[in-house]
Short mmCIF file of C-alpha atoms (C1' of nucleotides) in Angstrom, two decimals:
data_model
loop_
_atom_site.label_atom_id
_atom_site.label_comp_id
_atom_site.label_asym_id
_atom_site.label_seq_id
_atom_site.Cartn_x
_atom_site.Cartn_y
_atom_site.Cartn_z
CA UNK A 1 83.72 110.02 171.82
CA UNK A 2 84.39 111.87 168.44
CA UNK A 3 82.90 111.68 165.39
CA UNK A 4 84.51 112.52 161.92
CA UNK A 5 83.63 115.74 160.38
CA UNK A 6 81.94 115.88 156.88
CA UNK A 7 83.45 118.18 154.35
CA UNK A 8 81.76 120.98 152.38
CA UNK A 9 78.44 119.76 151.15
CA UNK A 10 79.49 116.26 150.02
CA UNK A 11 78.77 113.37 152.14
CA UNK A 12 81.14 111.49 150.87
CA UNK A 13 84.39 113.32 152.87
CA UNK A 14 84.57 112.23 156.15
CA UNK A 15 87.82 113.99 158.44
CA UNK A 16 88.69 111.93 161.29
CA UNK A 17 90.12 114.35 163.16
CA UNK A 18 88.84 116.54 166.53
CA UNK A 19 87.89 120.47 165.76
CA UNK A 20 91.19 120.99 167.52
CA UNK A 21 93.33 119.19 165.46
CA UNK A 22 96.06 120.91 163.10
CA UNK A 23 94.68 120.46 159.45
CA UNK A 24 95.59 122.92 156.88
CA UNK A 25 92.68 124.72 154.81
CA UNK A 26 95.13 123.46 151.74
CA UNK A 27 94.95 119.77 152.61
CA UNK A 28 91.11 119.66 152.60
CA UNK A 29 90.85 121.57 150.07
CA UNK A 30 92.92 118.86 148.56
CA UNK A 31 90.20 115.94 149.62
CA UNK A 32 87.39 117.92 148.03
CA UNK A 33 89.13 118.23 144.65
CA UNK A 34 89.93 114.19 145.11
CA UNK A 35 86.12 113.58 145.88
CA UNK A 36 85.24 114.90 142.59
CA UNK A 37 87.35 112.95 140.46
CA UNK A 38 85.72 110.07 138.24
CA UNK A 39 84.02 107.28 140.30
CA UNK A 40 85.10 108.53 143.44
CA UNK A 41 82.34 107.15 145.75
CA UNK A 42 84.11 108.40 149.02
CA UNK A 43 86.54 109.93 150.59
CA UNK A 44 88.26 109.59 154.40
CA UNK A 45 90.94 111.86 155.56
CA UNK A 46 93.00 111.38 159.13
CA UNK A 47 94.15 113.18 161.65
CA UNK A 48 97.68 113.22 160.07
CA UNK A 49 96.30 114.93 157.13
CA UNK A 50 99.16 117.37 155.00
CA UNK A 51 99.27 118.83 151.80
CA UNK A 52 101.09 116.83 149.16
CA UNK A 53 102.31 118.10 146.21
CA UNK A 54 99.84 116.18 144.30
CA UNK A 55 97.32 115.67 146.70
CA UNK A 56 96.75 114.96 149.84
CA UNK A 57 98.96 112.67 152.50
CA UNK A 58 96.87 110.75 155.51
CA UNK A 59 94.17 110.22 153.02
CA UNK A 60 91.99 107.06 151.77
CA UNK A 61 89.97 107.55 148.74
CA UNK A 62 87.47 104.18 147.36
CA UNK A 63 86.68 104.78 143.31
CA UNK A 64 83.79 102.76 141.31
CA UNK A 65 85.87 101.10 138.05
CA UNK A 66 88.59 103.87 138.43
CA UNK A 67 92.58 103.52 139.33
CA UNK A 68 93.87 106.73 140.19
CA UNK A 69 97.54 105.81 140.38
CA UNK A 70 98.59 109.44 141.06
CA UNK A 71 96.81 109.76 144.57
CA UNK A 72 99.57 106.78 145.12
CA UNK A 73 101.76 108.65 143.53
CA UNK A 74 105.88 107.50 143.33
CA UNK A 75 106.63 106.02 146.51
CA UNK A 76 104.66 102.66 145.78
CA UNK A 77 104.20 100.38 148.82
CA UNK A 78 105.95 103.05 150.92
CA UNK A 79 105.23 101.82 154.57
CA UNK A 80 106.66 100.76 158.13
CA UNK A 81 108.13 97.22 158.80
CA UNK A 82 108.80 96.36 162.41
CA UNK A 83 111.12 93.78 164.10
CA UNK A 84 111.89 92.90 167.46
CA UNK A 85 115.54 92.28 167.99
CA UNK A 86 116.93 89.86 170.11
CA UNK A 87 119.60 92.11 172.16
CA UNK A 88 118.08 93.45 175.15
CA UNK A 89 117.80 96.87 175.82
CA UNK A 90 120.28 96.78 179.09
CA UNK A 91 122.53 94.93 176.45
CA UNK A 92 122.70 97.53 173.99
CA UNK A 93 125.24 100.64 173.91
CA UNK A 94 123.96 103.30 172.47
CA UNK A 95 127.75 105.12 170.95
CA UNK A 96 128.80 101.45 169.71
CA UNK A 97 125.09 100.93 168.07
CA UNK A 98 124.98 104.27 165.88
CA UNK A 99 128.51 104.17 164.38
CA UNK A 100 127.63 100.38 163.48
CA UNK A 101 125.15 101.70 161.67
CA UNK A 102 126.99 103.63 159.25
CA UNK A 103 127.37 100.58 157.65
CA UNK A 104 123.86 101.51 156.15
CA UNK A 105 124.94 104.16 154.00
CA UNK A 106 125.76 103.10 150.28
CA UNK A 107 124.74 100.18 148.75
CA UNK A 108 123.96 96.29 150.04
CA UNK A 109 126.37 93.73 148.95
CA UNK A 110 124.05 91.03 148.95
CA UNK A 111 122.64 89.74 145.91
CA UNK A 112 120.16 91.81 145.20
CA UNK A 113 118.77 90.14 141.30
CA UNK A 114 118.25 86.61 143.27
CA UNK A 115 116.32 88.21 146.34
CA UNK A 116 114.22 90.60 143.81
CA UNK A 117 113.84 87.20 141.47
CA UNK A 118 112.75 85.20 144.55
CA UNK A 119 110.25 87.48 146.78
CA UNK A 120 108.01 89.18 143.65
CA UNK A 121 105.69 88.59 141.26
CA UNK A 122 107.15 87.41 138.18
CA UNK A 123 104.95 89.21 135.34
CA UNK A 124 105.67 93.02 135.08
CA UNK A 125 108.14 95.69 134.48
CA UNK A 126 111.76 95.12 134.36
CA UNK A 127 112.87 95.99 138.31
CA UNK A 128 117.05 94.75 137.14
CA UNK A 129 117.29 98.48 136.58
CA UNK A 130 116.74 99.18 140.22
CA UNK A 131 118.44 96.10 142.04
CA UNK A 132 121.62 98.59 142.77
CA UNK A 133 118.79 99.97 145.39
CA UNK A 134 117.40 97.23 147.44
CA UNK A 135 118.33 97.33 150.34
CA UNK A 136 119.07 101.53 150.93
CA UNK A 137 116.89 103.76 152.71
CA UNK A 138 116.55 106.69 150.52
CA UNK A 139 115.56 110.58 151.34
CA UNK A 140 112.70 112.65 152.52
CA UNK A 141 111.12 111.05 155.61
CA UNK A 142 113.08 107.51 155.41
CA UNK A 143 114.33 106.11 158.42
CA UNK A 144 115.86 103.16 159.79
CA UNK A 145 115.53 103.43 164.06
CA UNK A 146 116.39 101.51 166.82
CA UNK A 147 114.04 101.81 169.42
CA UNK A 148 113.24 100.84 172.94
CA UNK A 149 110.18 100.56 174.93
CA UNK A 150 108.53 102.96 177.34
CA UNK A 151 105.09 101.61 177.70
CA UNK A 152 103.34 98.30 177.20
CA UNK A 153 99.04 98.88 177.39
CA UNK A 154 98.15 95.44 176.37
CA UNK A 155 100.48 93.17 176.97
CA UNK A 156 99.14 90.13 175.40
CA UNK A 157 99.02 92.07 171.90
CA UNK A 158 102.56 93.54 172.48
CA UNK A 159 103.98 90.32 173.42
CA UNK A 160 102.75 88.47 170.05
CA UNK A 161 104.85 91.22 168.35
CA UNK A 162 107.52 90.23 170.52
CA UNK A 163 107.84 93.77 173.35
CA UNK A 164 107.95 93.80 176.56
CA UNK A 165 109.72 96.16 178.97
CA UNK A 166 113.21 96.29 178.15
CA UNK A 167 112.83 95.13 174.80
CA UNK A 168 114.61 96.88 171.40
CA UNK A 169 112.43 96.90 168.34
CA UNK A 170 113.78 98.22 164.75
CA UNK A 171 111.57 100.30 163.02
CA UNK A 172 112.08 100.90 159.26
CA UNK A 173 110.20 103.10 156.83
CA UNK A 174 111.28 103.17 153.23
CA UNK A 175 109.75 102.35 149.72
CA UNK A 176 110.08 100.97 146.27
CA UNK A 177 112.73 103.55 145.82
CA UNK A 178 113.15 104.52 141.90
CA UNK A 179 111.23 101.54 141.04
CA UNK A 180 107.73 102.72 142.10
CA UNK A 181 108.62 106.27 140.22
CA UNK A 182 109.23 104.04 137.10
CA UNK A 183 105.52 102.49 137.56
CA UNK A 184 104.09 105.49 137.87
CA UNK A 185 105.55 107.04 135.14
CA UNK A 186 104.95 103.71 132.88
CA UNK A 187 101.14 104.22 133.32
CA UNK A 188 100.22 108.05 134.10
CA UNK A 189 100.80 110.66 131.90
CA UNK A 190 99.05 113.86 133.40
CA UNK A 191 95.54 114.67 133.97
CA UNK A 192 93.19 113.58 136.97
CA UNK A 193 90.60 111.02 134.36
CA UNK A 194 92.09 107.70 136.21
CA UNK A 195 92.30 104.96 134.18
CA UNK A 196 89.62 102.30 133.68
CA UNK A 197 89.81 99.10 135.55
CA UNK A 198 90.24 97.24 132.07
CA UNK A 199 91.72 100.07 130.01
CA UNK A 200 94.89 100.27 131.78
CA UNK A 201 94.02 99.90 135.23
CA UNK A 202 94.38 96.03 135.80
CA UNK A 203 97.95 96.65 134.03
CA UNK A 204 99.02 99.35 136.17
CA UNK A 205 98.12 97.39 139.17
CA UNK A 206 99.99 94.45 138.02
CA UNK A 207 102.87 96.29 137.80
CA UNK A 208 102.15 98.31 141.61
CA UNK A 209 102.03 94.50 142.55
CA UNK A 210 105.41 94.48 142.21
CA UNK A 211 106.29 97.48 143.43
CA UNK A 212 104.44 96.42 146.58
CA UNK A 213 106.93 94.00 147.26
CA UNK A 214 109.80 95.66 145.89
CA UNK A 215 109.26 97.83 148.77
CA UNK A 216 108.82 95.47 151.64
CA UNK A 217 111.38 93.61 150.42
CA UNK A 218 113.37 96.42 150.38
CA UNK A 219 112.62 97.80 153.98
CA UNK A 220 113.65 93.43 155.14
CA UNK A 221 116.62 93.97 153.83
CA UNK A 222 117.05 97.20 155.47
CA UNK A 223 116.56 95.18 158.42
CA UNK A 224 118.88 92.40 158.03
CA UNK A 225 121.82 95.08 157.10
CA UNK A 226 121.09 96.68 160.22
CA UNK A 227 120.65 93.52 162.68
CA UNK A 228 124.03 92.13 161.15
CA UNK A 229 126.21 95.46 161.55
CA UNK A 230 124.47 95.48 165.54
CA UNK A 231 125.52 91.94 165.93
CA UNK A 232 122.05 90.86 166.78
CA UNK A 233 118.65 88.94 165.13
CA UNK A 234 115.21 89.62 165.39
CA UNK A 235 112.04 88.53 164.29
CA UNK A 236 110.32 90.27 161.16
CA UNK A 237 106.47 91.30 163.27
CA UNK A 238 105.02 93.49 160.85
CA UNK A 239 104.95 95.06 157.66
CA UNK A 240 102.30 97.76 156.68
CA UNK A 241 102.42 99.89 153.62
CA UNK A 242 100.62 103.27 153.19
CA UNK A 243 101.14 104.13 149.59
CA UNK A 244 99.13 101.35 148.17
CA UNK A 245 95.70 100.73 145.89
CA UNK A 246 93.83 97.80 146.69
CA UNK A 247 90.89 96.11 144.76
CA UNK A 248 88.23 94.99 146.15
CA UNK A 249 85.85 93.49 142.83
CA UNK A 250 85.23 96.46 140.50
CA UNK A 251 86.33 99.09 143.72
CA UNK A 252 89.58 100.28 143.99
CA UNK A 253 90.62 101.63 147.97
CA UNK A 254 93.95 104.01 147.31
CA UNK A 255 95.57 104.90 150.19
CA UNK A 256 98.08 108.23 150.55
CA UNK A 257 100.12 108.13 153.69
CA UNK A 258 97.22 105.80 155.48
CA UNK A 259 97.68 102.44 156.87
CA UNK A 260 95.51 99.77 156.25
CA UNK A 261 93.08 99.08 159.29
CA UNK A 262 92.37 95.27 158.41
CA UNK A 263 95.71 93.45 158.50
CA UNK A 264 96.94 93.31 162.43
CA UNK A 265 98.71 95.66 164.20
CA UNK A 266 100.35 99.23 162.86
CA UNK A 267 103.27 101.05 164.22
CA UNK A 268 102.58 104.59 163.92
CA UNK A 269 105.70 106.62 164.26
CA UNK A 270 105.85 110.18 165.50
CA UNK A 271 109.00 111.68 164.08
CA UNK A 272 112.71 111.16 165.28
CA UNK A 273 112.36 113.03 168.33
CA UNK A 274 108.77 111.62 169.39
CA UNK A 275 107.60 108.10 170.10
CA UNK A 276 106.19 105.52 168.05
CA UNK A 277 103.11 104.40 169.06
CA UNK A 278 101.93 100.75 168.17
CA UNK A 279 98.39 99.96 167.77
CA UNK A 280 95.37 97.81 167.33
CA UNK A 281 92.57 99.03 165.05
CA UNK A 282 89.46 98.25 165.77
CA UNK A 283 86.45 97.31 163.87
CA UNK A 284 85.73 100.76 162.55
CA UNK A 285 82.69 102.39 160.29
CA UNK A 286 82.74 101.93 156.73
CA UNK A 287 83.55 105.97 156.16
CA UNK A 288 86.80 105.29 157.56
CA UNK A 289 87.79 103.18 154.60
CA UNK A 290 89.25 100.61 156.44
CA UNK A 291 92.07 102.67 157.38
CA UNK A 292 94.17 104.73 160.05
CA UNK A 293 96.79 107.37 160.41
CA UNK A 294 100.12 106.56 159.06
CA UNK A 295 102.20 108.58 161.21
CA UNK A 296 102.13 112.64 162.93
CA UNK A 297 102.02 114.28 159.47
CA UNK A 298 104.09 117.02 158.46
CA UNK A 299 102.48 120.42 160.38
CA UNK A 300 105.01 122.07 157.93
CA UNK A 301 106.15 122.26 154.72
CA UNK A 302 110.19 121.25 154.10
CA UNK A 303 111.11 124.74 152.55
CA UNK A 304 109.99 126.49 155.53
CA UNK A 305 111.75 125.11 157.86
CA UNK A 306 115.04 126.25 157.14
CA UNK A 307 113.69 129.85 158.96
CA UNK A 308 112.32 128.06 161.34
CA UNK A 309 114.80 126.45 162.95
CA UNK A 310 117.60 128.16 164.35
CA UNK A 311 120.76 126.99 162.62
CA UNK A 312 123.97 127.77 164.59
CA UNK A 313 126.67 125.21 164.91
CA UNK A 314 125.24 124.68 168.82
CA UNK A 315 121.63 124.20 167.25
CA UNK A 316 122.24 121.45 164.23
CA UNK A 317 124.73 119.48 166.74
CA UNK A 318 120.96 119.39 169.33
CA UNK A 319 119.15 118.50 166.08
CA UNK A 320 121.28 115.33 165.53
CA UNK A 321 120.33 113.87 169.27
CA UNK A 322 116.88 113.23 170.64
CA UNK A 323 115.27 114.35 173.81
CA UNK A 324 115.69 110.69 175.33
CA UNK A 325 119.31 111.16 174.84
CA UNK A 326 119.62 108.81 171.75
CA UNK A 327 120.87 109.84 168.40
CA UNK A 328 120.37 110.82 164.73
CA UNK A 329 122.59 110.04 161.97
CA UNK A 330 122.15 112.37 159.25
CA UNK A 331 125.05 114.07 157.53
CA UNK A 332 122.68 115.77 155.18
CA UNK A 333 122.42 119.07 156.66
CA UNK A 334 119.44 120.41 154.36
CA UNK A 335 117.74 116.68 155.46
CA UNK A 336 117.89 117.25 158.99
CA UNK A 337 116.73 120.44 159.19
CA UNK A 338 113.60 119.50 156.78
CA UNK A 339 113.01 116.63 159.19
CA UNK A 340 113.58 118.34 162.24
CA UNK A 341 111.00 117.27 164.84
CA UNK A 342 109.33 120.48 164.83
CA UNK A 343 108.08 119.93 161.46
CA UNK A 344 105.90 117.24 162.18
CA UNK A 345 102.85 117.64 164.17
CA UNK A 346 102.40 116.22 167.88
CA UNK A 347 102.33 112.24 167.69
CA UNK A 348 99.84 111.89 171.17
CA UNK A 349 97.16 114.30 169.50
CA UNK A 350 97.06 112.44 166.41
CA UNK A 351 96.83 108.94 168.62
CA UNK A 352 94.17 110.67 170.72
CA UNK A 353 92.37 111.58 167.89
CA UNK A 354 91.95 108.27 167.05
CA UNK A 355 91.24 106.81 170.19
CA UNK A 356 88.36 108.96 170.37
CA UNK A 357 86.65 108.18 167.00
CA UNK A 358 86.99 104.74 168.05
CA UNK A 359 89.55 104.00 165.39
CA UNK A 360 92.61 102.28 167.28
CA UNK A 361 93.48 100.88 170.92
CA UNK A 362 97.26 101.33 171.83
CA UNK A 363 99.07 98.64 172.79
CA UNK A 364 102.71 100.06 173.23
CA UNK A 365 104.86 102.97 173.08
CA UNK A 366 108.22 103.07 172.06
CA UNK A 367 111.12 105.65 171.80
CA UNK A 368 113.85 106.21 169.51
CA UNK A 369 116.97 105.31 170.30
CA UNK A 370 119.40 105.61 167.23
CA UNK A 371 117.58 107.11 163.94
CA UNK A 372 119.58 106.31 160.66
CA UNK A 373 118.99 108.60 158.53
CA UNK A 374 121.72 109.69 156.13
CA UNK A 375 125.40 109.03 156.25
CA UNK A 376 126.18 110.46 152.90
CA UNK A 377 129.17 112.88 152.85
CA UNK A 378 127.60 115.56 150.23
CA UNK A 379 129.49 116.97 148.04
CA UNK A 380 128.89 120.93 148.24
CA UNK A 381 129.51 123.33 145.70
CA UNK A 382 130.07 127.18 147.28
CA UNK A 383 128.78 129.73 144.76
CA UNK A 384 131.71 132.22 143.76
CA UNK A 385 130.77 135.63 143.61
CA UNK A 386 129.23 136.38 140.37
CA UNK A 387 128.79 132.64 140.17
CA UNK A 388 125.16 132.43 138.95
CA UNK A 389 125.63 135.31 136.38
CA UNK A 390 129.19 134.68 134.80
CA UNK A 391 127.61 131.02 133.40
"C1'" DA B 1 109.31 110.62 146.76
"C1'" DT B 2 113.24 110.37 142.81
"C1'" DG B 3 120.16 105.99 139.93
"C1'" DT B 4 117.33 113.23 143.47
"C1'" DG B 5 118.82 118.04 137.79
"C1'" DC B 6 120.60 122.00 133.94
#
DNA sequence: ATGTGC
């Protein structure tokens, strides 16, 4: 059995991840520098830990009468919502599925101002602004899969979220979209201070509120766009958010790319070529912050994987299929290179880790099938020569 | 991450 690791001198850092795990220098040096901001009372990091660009992703951090709303940072309520479908996977063609859904790319046709009206909180900033947006994925590590699955561990827990063998789950990760950027940028300016709990930080979490379910609501009707266009219904199983501050009395829990521990099961995705585990946490020690991996973590950063992965025509047409033969839809070339499965790190390590520091119990595996990604057709500008000079 | 930026 493992043990976290403390950081530096502080006993308030604890990194949940083996000796052997892949954890850049740069992303704990990022948890010290978040221990010593105001009130921080402790810190937990996971074995998915990254660098962000403002701080660290895989992260939980608990602050005494403090809201940092920047360790959240723009992608409030970011998280994973599953559903098990209805079609089975021996019913389900795997050409026919991905160019259904195409129908993903662009915007929903629903009405978006009634569903935002009816599912969130009614005091807080304007969200009509960003009702063009329910409903649509987004960029960076957004996905919408179809998935099937491989393995079933406890089979009482995976049947209350609806799996068995042969069963197709859908798997979607998106956020708040431009709405959560708006919150942020309603309530922090710059600086690392925080805010107060009752000088500005009960107001910016009424607002996050809503951003919270801007975001689920937004990954549901992900969901329903994609059930429709494959024919099919399902049965919404769970919805966990890892961008997210939670109070607990005069305490506030932020969590960075971690999912909450306390609230049922959490699908913890790999990347589009790797499986998705789901899991049970399990009652866990206080330094863990009530909280668990969100996913593999990048092992690299996006701008450096353009050199690392070979681009020929041969190589981008393997990067849009998986290694179980299913496929991914992204017409954004810079996008799937970025998100390339080699730039995250590997999804049974992570798991492992947190078997062994007693954090989670698996319950099933599941691989991708179809990832959605992108089906925008960019529009691409070729530099002339002289281009960049002649302005 | 971003109605994705000058």
């Amino acid at each position: 059995m493992g043990t976290p690791r403390l950081v530096g001198a502080s006993s308030r850092i604890h990194l949940f991840a083996s000796s052997t795990a892949w954890i850049e220098d740069a992303a704990v040096r990022q948890l010290e520098q978040l221990a010593d901001r105001r009130g921080m009372r402790a810190v937990a990091g996971m074995p998915d830990l990254h660098p962000g660009h403002h701080g660290p992703v895989g992260c939980a951090a608990e602050a005494e009468g403090s809201v940092h709303a920047d360790i959240v940072g723009t992608d409030i309520g970011c998280g994973m919502q599953f559903w098990s479908l209805d079609i089975p996977e021996r019913k389900l063609r795997l050409d026919k599925a991905a160019e259904r859904l195409w129908t993903l790319e662009g915007h929903w046709s629903g009405n978006a101002e009634a569903r935002l009206e009816e599912d969130l909180p009614t005091e807080g900033l304007d969200v009509s602004p960003f009702a063009g947006a329910l409903g649509t994925i987004g960029g960076g590590n957004h996905f919408c899969e179809v998935q099937a699955v491989v393995e079933i561990v406890d089979s009482d827990a995976a049947s209350a979220a609806g799996l068995e063998m042969g069963s197709i789950g859908l798997l979607v990760h998106s956020g708040s979209r431009g709405f959560g950027a708006a919150v942020l940028a309603r309530h922090y300016h710059a600086g690392t201070e925080g805010l107060p709990l009752e000088g500005g930080g009960l107001a910016y979490l009424r607002d996050h509120d809503r951003a919270l379910a801007y975001a689920r609501l937004n990954r549901q009707v992900i969901a329903e766009r994609a059930m429709a266009s494959l024919r099919t219904e399902g049965v919404l199983r769970l919805d966990v958010p890892h961008n997210l501050a939670e109070r607990k009395g005069s305490r506030i829990l932020h969590r960075k790319g971690a999912a909450p521990s306390d609230r049922g099961l959490v699908p913890v995705p790999g990347s589009r070529g790797a499986v998705t585990y789901l899991v049970a946490p399990l009652e866990a020690p206080s330094e863990a912050l009530c909280s668990i991996a969100h996913g593999a973590g990048r092992k690299h950063d996006r701008a450096s994987m353009e050199r690392r992965v070979r681009t020929s025509a041969g190589d981008l047409e393997r990067l849009a299929r998986n290694p179980f033969g299913g496929r991914v839809i992204c017409t954004d070339r810079q996008l799937l290179i970025e998100e390339a499965p080699d730039a995250y790190k590997d999804i049974h390590k992570v798991i492992a880790d947190l078997e062994a520091m007693n954090l989670v119990q698996v319950v099933a595996i599941l691989r991708p099938v179809v990832t959605f990604k992108t089906a925008r057709q960019i529009r691409r500008i070729e530099p002339r020569n002289g281009w960049k000079d002649k302005r």
